[in-house]
Coordinates of C-alpha atoms in Angstrom, one line a residue:
X1 CA -0.2 -0.4 0.1
X2 CA 1.3 3.1 -1.4
X3 CA 1.9 6.2 1.4
X4 CA -0.5 8.4 0.2
X5 CA -3.2 5.3 -0.4
X6 CA -2.5 4.8 3.2
X7 CA -3.2 8.3 4.4
X8 CA -6.6 8.1 2.2
X9 CA -7.5 5.5 4.1
X10 CA -6.5 7.0 7.8
X11 CA -7.9 10.5 7.2
X12 CA -11.2 8.2 5.6
X13 CA -11.7 6.7 8.3
X14 CA -11.1 9.3 10.9
X15 CA -13.2 12.0 8.8
X16 CA -16.3 8.7 8.5
X17 CA -16.2 8.4 13.0
X18 CA -17.1 12.1 12.7
X19 CA -19.5 11.6 10.5
X20 CA -21.6 9.0 12.2
X21 CA -21.2 11.0 15.9
X22 CA -21.9 13.7 14.8
X23 CA -25.4 12.5 13.1
X24 CA -25.2 10.4 16.0
X25 CA -25.8 14.1 17.9
X26 CA -28.1 15.8 15.3
X27 CA -30.4 12.6 15.8
X28 CA -30.8 13.0 19.6
X29 CA -31.1 16.1 19.9
X30 CA -34.0 16.3 17.5
X31 CA -35.2 13.2 19.5
X32 CA -35.1 14.6 23.0
X33 CA -36.2 18.2 22.7
X34 CA -39.2 16.3 20.7
X35 CA -42.1 18.0 24.0
X36 CA -40.4 21.7 23.3
X37 CA -41.0 21.5 19.5
X38 CA -44.5 20.4 21.1
X39 CA -45.5 22.9 23.0
X40 CA -43.9 26.0 20.5
X41 CA -46.3 25.4 17.8
X42 CA -49.2 24.0 19.6
X43 CA -49.3 20.9 17.8
X44 CA -51.8 18.5 19.8
X45 CA -50.6 14.4 19.4
X46 CA -52.1 13.8 16.1
X47 CA -49.7 16.5 14.5
X48 CA -46.9 16.0 15.8
X49 CA -47.1 12.0 14.4
X50 CA -47.9 14.2 10.8
X51 CA -44.9 16.2 11.3
X52 CA -42.5 12.3 12.0
X53 CA -44.3 10.8 9.4
X54 CA -42.9 13.9 6.8
X55 CA -39.8 13.1 8.6
X56 CA -40.0 10.0 7.9
X57 CA -41.2 10.2 3.8
X58 CA -38.6 12.5 3.1
X59 CA -36.1 9.9 4.7
X60 CA -37.1 7.5 2.3
X61 CA -37.2 10.4 -0.6
X62 CA -33.7 11.0 0.7
X63 CA -32.3 7.3 0.8
X64 CA -33.8 6.7 -2.5
X65 CA -31.7 9.4 -4.1
X66 CA -29.0 8.9 -2.0
X67 CA -28.6 5.7 -3.4
X68 CA -29.3 6.9 -7.2
X69 CA -26.6 9.5 -6.8
X70 CA -23.8 7.4 -4.2
X71 CA -20.9 7.2 -7.1
X72 CA -17.8 7.4 -5.4
X73 CA -17.2 10.2 -7.3
X74 CA -19.9 11.9 -5.9
X75 CA -19.5 10.4 -2.3
X76 CA -17.6 13.6 -0.9
X77 CA -19.8 16.2 -2.5
X78 CA -22.5 14.0 -0.7
X79 CA -21.4 13.8 2.2
X80 CA -21.1 17.3 3.2
X81 CA -24.1 18.6 1.2
X82 CA -25.8 16.0 3.5
X83 CA -24.6 17.3 6.7
X84 CA -24.7 20.7 6.1
X85 CA -28.7 20.1 4.9
X86 CA -29.3 18.1 8.0
X87 CA -27.8 21.0 10.1
X88 CA -29.9 24.2 8.7
X89 CA -32.6 22.1 8.9
X90 CA -32.3 21.4 12.7
X91 CA -31.6 25.2 12.8
X92 CA -34.7 25.8 11.3
X93 CA -37.0 23.3 12.7
X94 CA -35.9 25.3 16.2
X95 CA -38.0 28.4 14.5
X96 CA -40.9 27.1 13.8
X97 CA -44.0 27.9 15.2
X98 CA -47.0 26.2 13.4
X99 CA -47.8 22.7 11.8
X100 CA -47.0 24.0 7.6
X101 CA -43.7 24.7 8.8
X102 CA -42.5 21.9 11.3
X103 CA -43.7 19.6 7.9
X104 CA -42.4 21.2 5.0
X105 CA -39.1 21.5 6.9
X106 CA -39.6 18.5 8.5
X107 CA -39.8 17.0 5.3
X108 CA -36.4 18.0 3.6
X109 CA -34.9 17.3 7.6
X110 CA -35.6 13.6 6.7
X111 CA -34.2 13.3 2.7
X112 CA -30.6 14.7 3.5
X113 CA -30.4 12.4 6.8
X114 CA -31.3 9.7 3.8
X115 CA -28.7 11.4 1.5
X116 CA -26.2 11.6 4.3
X117 CA -27.2 7.6 5.6
X118 CA -26.7 6.8 2.2
X119 CA -23.4 8.8 2.0
X120 CA -21.5 7.8 5.1
X121 CA -22.6 4.0 4.6
X122 CA -21.4 3.8 1.3
X123 CA -18.3 5.6 2.2
X124 CA -17.8 3.1 5.4
X125 CA -18.5 -0.2 2.8
X126 CA -15.4 1.3 0.1
X127 CA -13.4 2.3 3.4
X128 CA -13.7 -0.8 5.0
X129 CA -12.6 -3.2 2.2
X130 CA -10.2 -1.1 1.3
X131 CA -8.4 -1.9 5.2
X132 CA -9.0 -6.2 4.6
X133 CA -10.6 -6.2 8.2
X134 CA -14.0 -5.5 10.1
X135 CA -14.3 -1.4 11.2
X136 CA -18.2 -0.9 10.4
X137 CA -19.3 -1.8 14.1
X138 CA -16.6 0.5 15.0
X139 CA -17.9 3.0 12.9
X140 CA -22.1 2.7 13.8
X141 CA -20.3 2.6 17.4
X142 CA -19.2 6.1 17.4
X143 CA -23.2 7.2 16.0
X144 CA -24.7 5.4 19.3
X145 CA -21.6 6.9 21.3
X146 CA -22.3 10.1 19.5
X147 CA -26.2 9.4 20.1
X148 CA -25.9 9.1 23.4
X149 CA -24.2 12.8 24.1
X150 CA -26.4 14.4 21.8
X151 CA -28.9 12.3 24.1
X152 CA -26.8 13.7 27.7
X153 CA -26.7 17.6 26.4
X154 CA -30.4 17.6 25.3
X155 CA -30.9 16.6 29.1
X156 CA -28.6 18.9 30.7
X157 CA -29.9 21.9 29.0
X158 CA -33.4 21.0 29.2
X159 CA -33.9 24.9 30.9
X160 CA -32.7 26.9 27.7
X161 CA -34.9 26.8 24.8
X162 CA -35.0 24.2 21.9
X163 CA -34.8 26.7 19.4
X164 CA -31.2 27.9 20.9
X165 CA -29.8 24.4 21.2
X166 CA -31.0 23.5 17.7
X167 CA -29.4 27.1 16.7
X168 CA -26.1 25.9 18.4
X169 CA -25.5 22.4 17.4
X170 CA -26.5 22.9 14.2
X171 CA -23.9 26.0 13.2
X172 CA -21.5 23.7 15.0
X173 CA -22.4 20.8 12.2
X174 CA -22.0 23.2 9.9
X175 CA -18.3 24.8 10.6
X176 CA -17.4 21.3 11.2
X177 CA -18.7 20.0 7.9
X178 CA -17.6 23.0 5.9
X179 CA -14.0 22.8 8.0
X180 CA -13.5 19.3 6.5
X181 CA -14.7 19.3 3.1
X182 CA -10.5 19.1 1.7
X183 CA -10.7 16.2 3.6
X184 CA -13.7 14.1 2.0
X185 CA -11.9 13.9 -1.2
X186 CA -9.9 11.0 0.2
X187 CA -13.6 8.6 0.5
X188 CA -13.8 8.8 -3.3
X189 CA -9.5 8.2 -3.8
X190 CA -8.5 5.0 -6.5
X191 CA -7.1 2.7 -3.8
X192 CA -10.5 2.8 -1.4
X193 CA -12.1 1.0 -4.4
X194 CA -14.4 -1.7 -3.1
X195 CA -12.5 -5.1 -3.5
X196 CA -14.0 -7.4 -6.0
X197 CA -15.4 -11.1 -4.0
X198 CA -15.0 -14.0 -6.1
X199 CA -17.6 -16.0 -4.4
X200 CA -20.1 -13.6 -4.3
X201 CA -23.5 -13.8 -7.3
X202 CA -23.3 -13.2 -10.6
X203 CA -24.0 -9.3 -11.8
X204 CA -27.7 -8.1 -12.1
X205 CA -29.6 -5.3 -11.3
X206 CA -28.9 -5.9 -7.7
X207 CA -25.2 -4.8 -8.3
X208 CA -24.3 -8.7 -7.7
X209 CA -26.7 -9.4 -5.2
X210 CA -29.2 -12.2 -6.1
X211 CA -32.7 -10.4 -6.1
X212 CA -33.6 -13.8 -2.9
X213 CA -30.5 -12.8 -0.6
X214 CA -31.0 -8.7 -1.1
X215 CA -35.2 -9.0 0.4
X216 CA -33.5 -11.5 3.1
X217 CA -31.9 -8.7 3.9
X218 CA -33.8 -6.0 4.2
X219 CA -36.2 -8.5 5.8
X220 CA -33.9 -8.8 8.3
X221 CA -32.5 -4.9 8.6
X222 CA -37.0 -4.7 8.7
X223 CA -37.0 -7.0 11.9
X224 CA -33.8 -5.7 14.0
X225 CA -34.8 -1.9 13.4
X226 CA -38.5 -3.1 14.6
X227 CA -36.5 -4.0 17.9
X228 CA -34.5 -0.8 17.7
X229 CA -37.7 1.2 17.4
X230 CA -39.6 -1.3 20.6
X231 CA -37.0 0.4 22.5
X232 CA -36.7 3.6 22.4
X233 CA -40.7 4.3 22.0
X234 CA -41.3 1.6 24.9
X235 CA -38.3 0.4 27.2
X236 CA -39.5 3.2 29.5
X237 CA -42.9 2.1 29.6
X238 CA -42.5 -1.3 30.1
X239 CA -40.3 -0.3 33.2
X240 CA -42.8 2.0 34.4
X241 CA -45.6 -0.4 33.9
X242 CA -43.7 -2.4 36.1
X243 CA -44.4 1.0 38.7
X244 CA -40.1 1.4 38.2
X245 CA -39.7 5.6 38.9
X246 CA -39.6 8.5 36.4
X247 CA -35.1 7.5 36.5
X248 CA -35.3 4.1 36.7
X249 CA -37.4 4.3 33.5
X250 CA -35.6 6.0 31.8
X251 CA -33.0 3.6 32.7
X252 CA -33.9 1.2 30.1
X253 CA -33.4 3.1 27.8
X254 CA -29.8 4.2 28.4
X255 CA -28.6 0.7 29.4
X256 CA -29.8 -0.5 26.1
X257 CA -27.9 2.4 24.4
X258 CA -25.1 1.8 26.2
X259 CA -25.1 -2.1 25.8
X260 CA -25.8 -1.9 22.1
X261 CA -22.3 1.0 21.7
X262 CA -20.3 -1.7 24.0
X263 CA -21.6 -3.9 21.4
X264 CA -20.4 -2.4 18.7
X265 CA -16.9 -1.2 20.4
X266 CA -16.4 -5.2 20.9
X267 CA -17.8 -5.9 17.6
X268 CA -15.4 -5.7 14.2
X269 CA -12.9 -7.7 16.5
X270 CA -14.9 -10.1 17.7
X271 CA -16.6 -10.6 13.6
X272 CA -12.9 -10.4 12.8
X273 CA -12.2 -13.9 14.8
X274 CA -15.6 -15.8 14.3
X275 CA -17.2 -14.3 11.0
X276 CA -19.4 -12.7 10.6
X277 CA -23.0 -15.3 10.5
X278 CA -22.1 -16.6 14.1
X279 CA -21.8 -13.2 15.3
X280 CA -24.4 -12.2 14.4
X281 CA -27.1 -15.5 15.3
X282 CA -25.3 -15.7 18.2
X283 CA -25.9 -12.0 19.6
X284 CA -28.8 -12.0 18.4
X285 CA -30.1 -15.1 20.4
X286 CA -28.7 -13.3 23.1
X287 CA -31.0 -10.6 22.1
X288 CA -34.3 -12.5 21.5
X289 CA -33.7 -14.6 25.0
X290 CA -32.5 -12.0 27.2
X291 CA -36.0 -9.8 26.3
X292 CA -37.9 -12.4 26.6
X293 CA -36.5 -13.6 29.9
X294 CA -36.9 -9.7 30.9
X295 CA -39.8 -10.0 30.0
X296 CA -41.0 -13.2 31.6
X297 CA -39.9 -12.3 34.9
X298 CA -42.1 -9.6 35.6
X299 CA -39.7 -7.5 37.7
X300 CA -37.7 -4.5 37.4
X301 CA -33.8 -5.9 37.6
X302 CA -35.0 -8.6 35.3
X303 CA -36.4 -5.5 32.8
X304 CA -33.9 -3.4 32.9
X305 CA -31.7 -6.6 32.5
X306 CA -34.1 -7.5 29.4
X307 CA -33.2 -4.5 27.5
X308 CA -29.6 -4.4 28.9
X309 CA -29.2 -7.4 27.0
X310 CA -31.4 -6.9 23.6
X311 CA -29.4 -3.7 22.9
X312 CA -25.6 -5.7 22.9
X313 CA -27.3 -8.4 21.1
X314 CA -28.7 -6.9 18.8
X315 CA -25.5 -4.5 18.7
X316 CA -24.0 -5.5 15.7
X317 CA -26.5 -7.3 12.9
X318 CA -27.5 -3.8 11.1
X319 CA -23.2 -3.0 10.7
X320 CA -23.0 -6.7 9.1
X321 CA -26.6 -6.1 7.1
X322 CA -25.2 -2.9 5.4
X323 CA -22.1 -4.4 5.2
X324 CA -23.4 -7.2 3.2
X325 CA -25.8 -4.7 1.3
X326 CA -22.3 -2.9 0.2
X327 CA -21.8 -5.6 -1.7
X328 CA -24.2 -4.6 -4.5
X329 CA -23.8 -0.6 -4.2
X330 CA -24.6 2.2 -3.1
X331 CA -28.2 1.3 -4.6
X332 CA -29.2 -1.8 -2.2
X333 CA -27.2 -0.3 1.0
X334 CA -30.4 2.5 0.0
X335 CA -32.7 -0.1 -0.4
X336 CA -31.3 -2.8 2.6
X337 CA -32.0 0.8 4.8
X338 CA -35.3 1.8 3.3
X339 CA -36.5 -1.7 3.9
X340 CA -35.3 -1.2 7.4
X341 CA -36.9 1.7 8.0
X342 CA -40.4 0.3 7.6
X343 CA -39.5 -1.4 10.6
X344 CA -38.4 1.5 12.4
X345 CA -41.0 3.2 12.0
X346 CA -43.9 1.3 11.9
X347 CA -42.8 -1.5 14.2
X348 CA -43.6 1.1 17.7
X349 CA -47.4 1.5 16.4
X350 CA -48.0 -1.8 15.6
X351 CA -46.4 -3.2 18.7
X352 CA -49.0 -0.4 20.3
X353 CA -51.7 -1.8 18.6
X354 CA -51.1 -5.6 20.2
X355 CA -50.4 -4.1 23.8
X356 CA -54.0 -3.1 23.1
X357 CA -55.5 -6.7 22.5
X358 CA -53.4 -8.8 25.0
X359 CA -51.1 -6.7 27.0
X360 CA -47.5 -4.8 27.0
X361 CA -45.8 -7.9 27.9
X362 CA -47.4 -9.8 25.6
X363 CA -46.9 -7.5 22.2
X364 CA -43.1 -6.8 23.2
X365 CA -42.7 -10.2 22.5
X366 CA -43.3 -9.8 18.8
X367 CA -39.2 -8.0 19.2
X368 CA -38.0 -11.0 20.5
X369 CA -39.8 -13.4 18.4
X370 CA -38.2 -10.9 15.8
X371 CA -34.2 -11.4 16.8
X372 CA -34.8 -15.8 16.8
X373 CA -35.5 -15.4 13.1
X374 CA -32.9 -12.8 12.8
X375 CA -30.8 -16.0 14.6
X376 CA -31.9 -18.3 11.9
X377 CA -31.8 -16.6 9.3
X378 CA -29.0 -14.0 9.0
X379 CA -26.1 -16.7 8.1
X380 CA -28.0 -17.6 4.4
X381 CA -27.2 -14.0 4.1
X382 CA -24.1 -13.1 5.5
X383 CA -22.2 -15.7 5.0
X384 CA -20.3 -16.3 1.3
X385 CA -21.5 -18.2 -1.0
X386 CA -19.3 -21.3 -2.3
X387 CA -18.7 -21.1 -6.0

């Protein structure tokens, strides 16, 4: 490896760590201060749901657009443009005081998020292939750590206007993106071209992935992200139903998030040693067993342990699925991401509907069962076919 390529490789990895962490901060700040957004615009629960739906629709559009545009030569522009667009929209969301303006800006916010998501993950696949060893879980760990930092920042500034917070975070992120613009060229360097895997199925319209494998990757992503959405929206509610205090209830998602970050920090070493199929299969089985046991225990301690095991077990799944999708190029990454976000968006509402007719612990068995399905099927999506 030449000195120039080695320098580009180091710069690419450091740059992507910053981008993933920054994305985590932006999304956590937005989510954590949602009640303030609702209050400032005097939104009903249904109207707030419309704003979130607009952001989700924008993200789907952005993922699809990013998949079409994410040629290696365009990745630097997509990274910088997506980051600046997302940061500017966050600042604008803080200034919105009506439903109409929130809907419009939320849609653009979601679109920028989708473009940046595809650009960052496509760049990460190129960087990982050039490294010749797994680094994807570590990059996703920086997102988790960024989200934890963003949530802590939002909590620490709870008595500060969300308009000021959004503007400050948006301005800082914009400045960081502008300052690193000249370094983004390294993600498109010729030396970072993805290595060709001789065991990959023959070329087709999905960039080398067969249609069944493509949709299996998407289905597994949807099952995993449904679980992540369930943890974000229902973990605290589950603890509250067990008569936990407000602080203890909030700790459920914090423990889940910390366990996921820890698992991702260790994920690359485990994947290098044991292979992605074994690590994902074992982790998903741990997630399924841990959450099911926590639900069955019906105690605060068992519930906290269950959500912690669930986060640890699912930590490496999405990075491994994105890596597998990356073999087919940016469009396949976008397709898998769009399918996965269907689970993230629809899952919490589906769990709520099931809980209405049964009970919350019974409804929360759904993500546990889906984690078991990921454990059973992931090897078909992740193992390299034998030519």
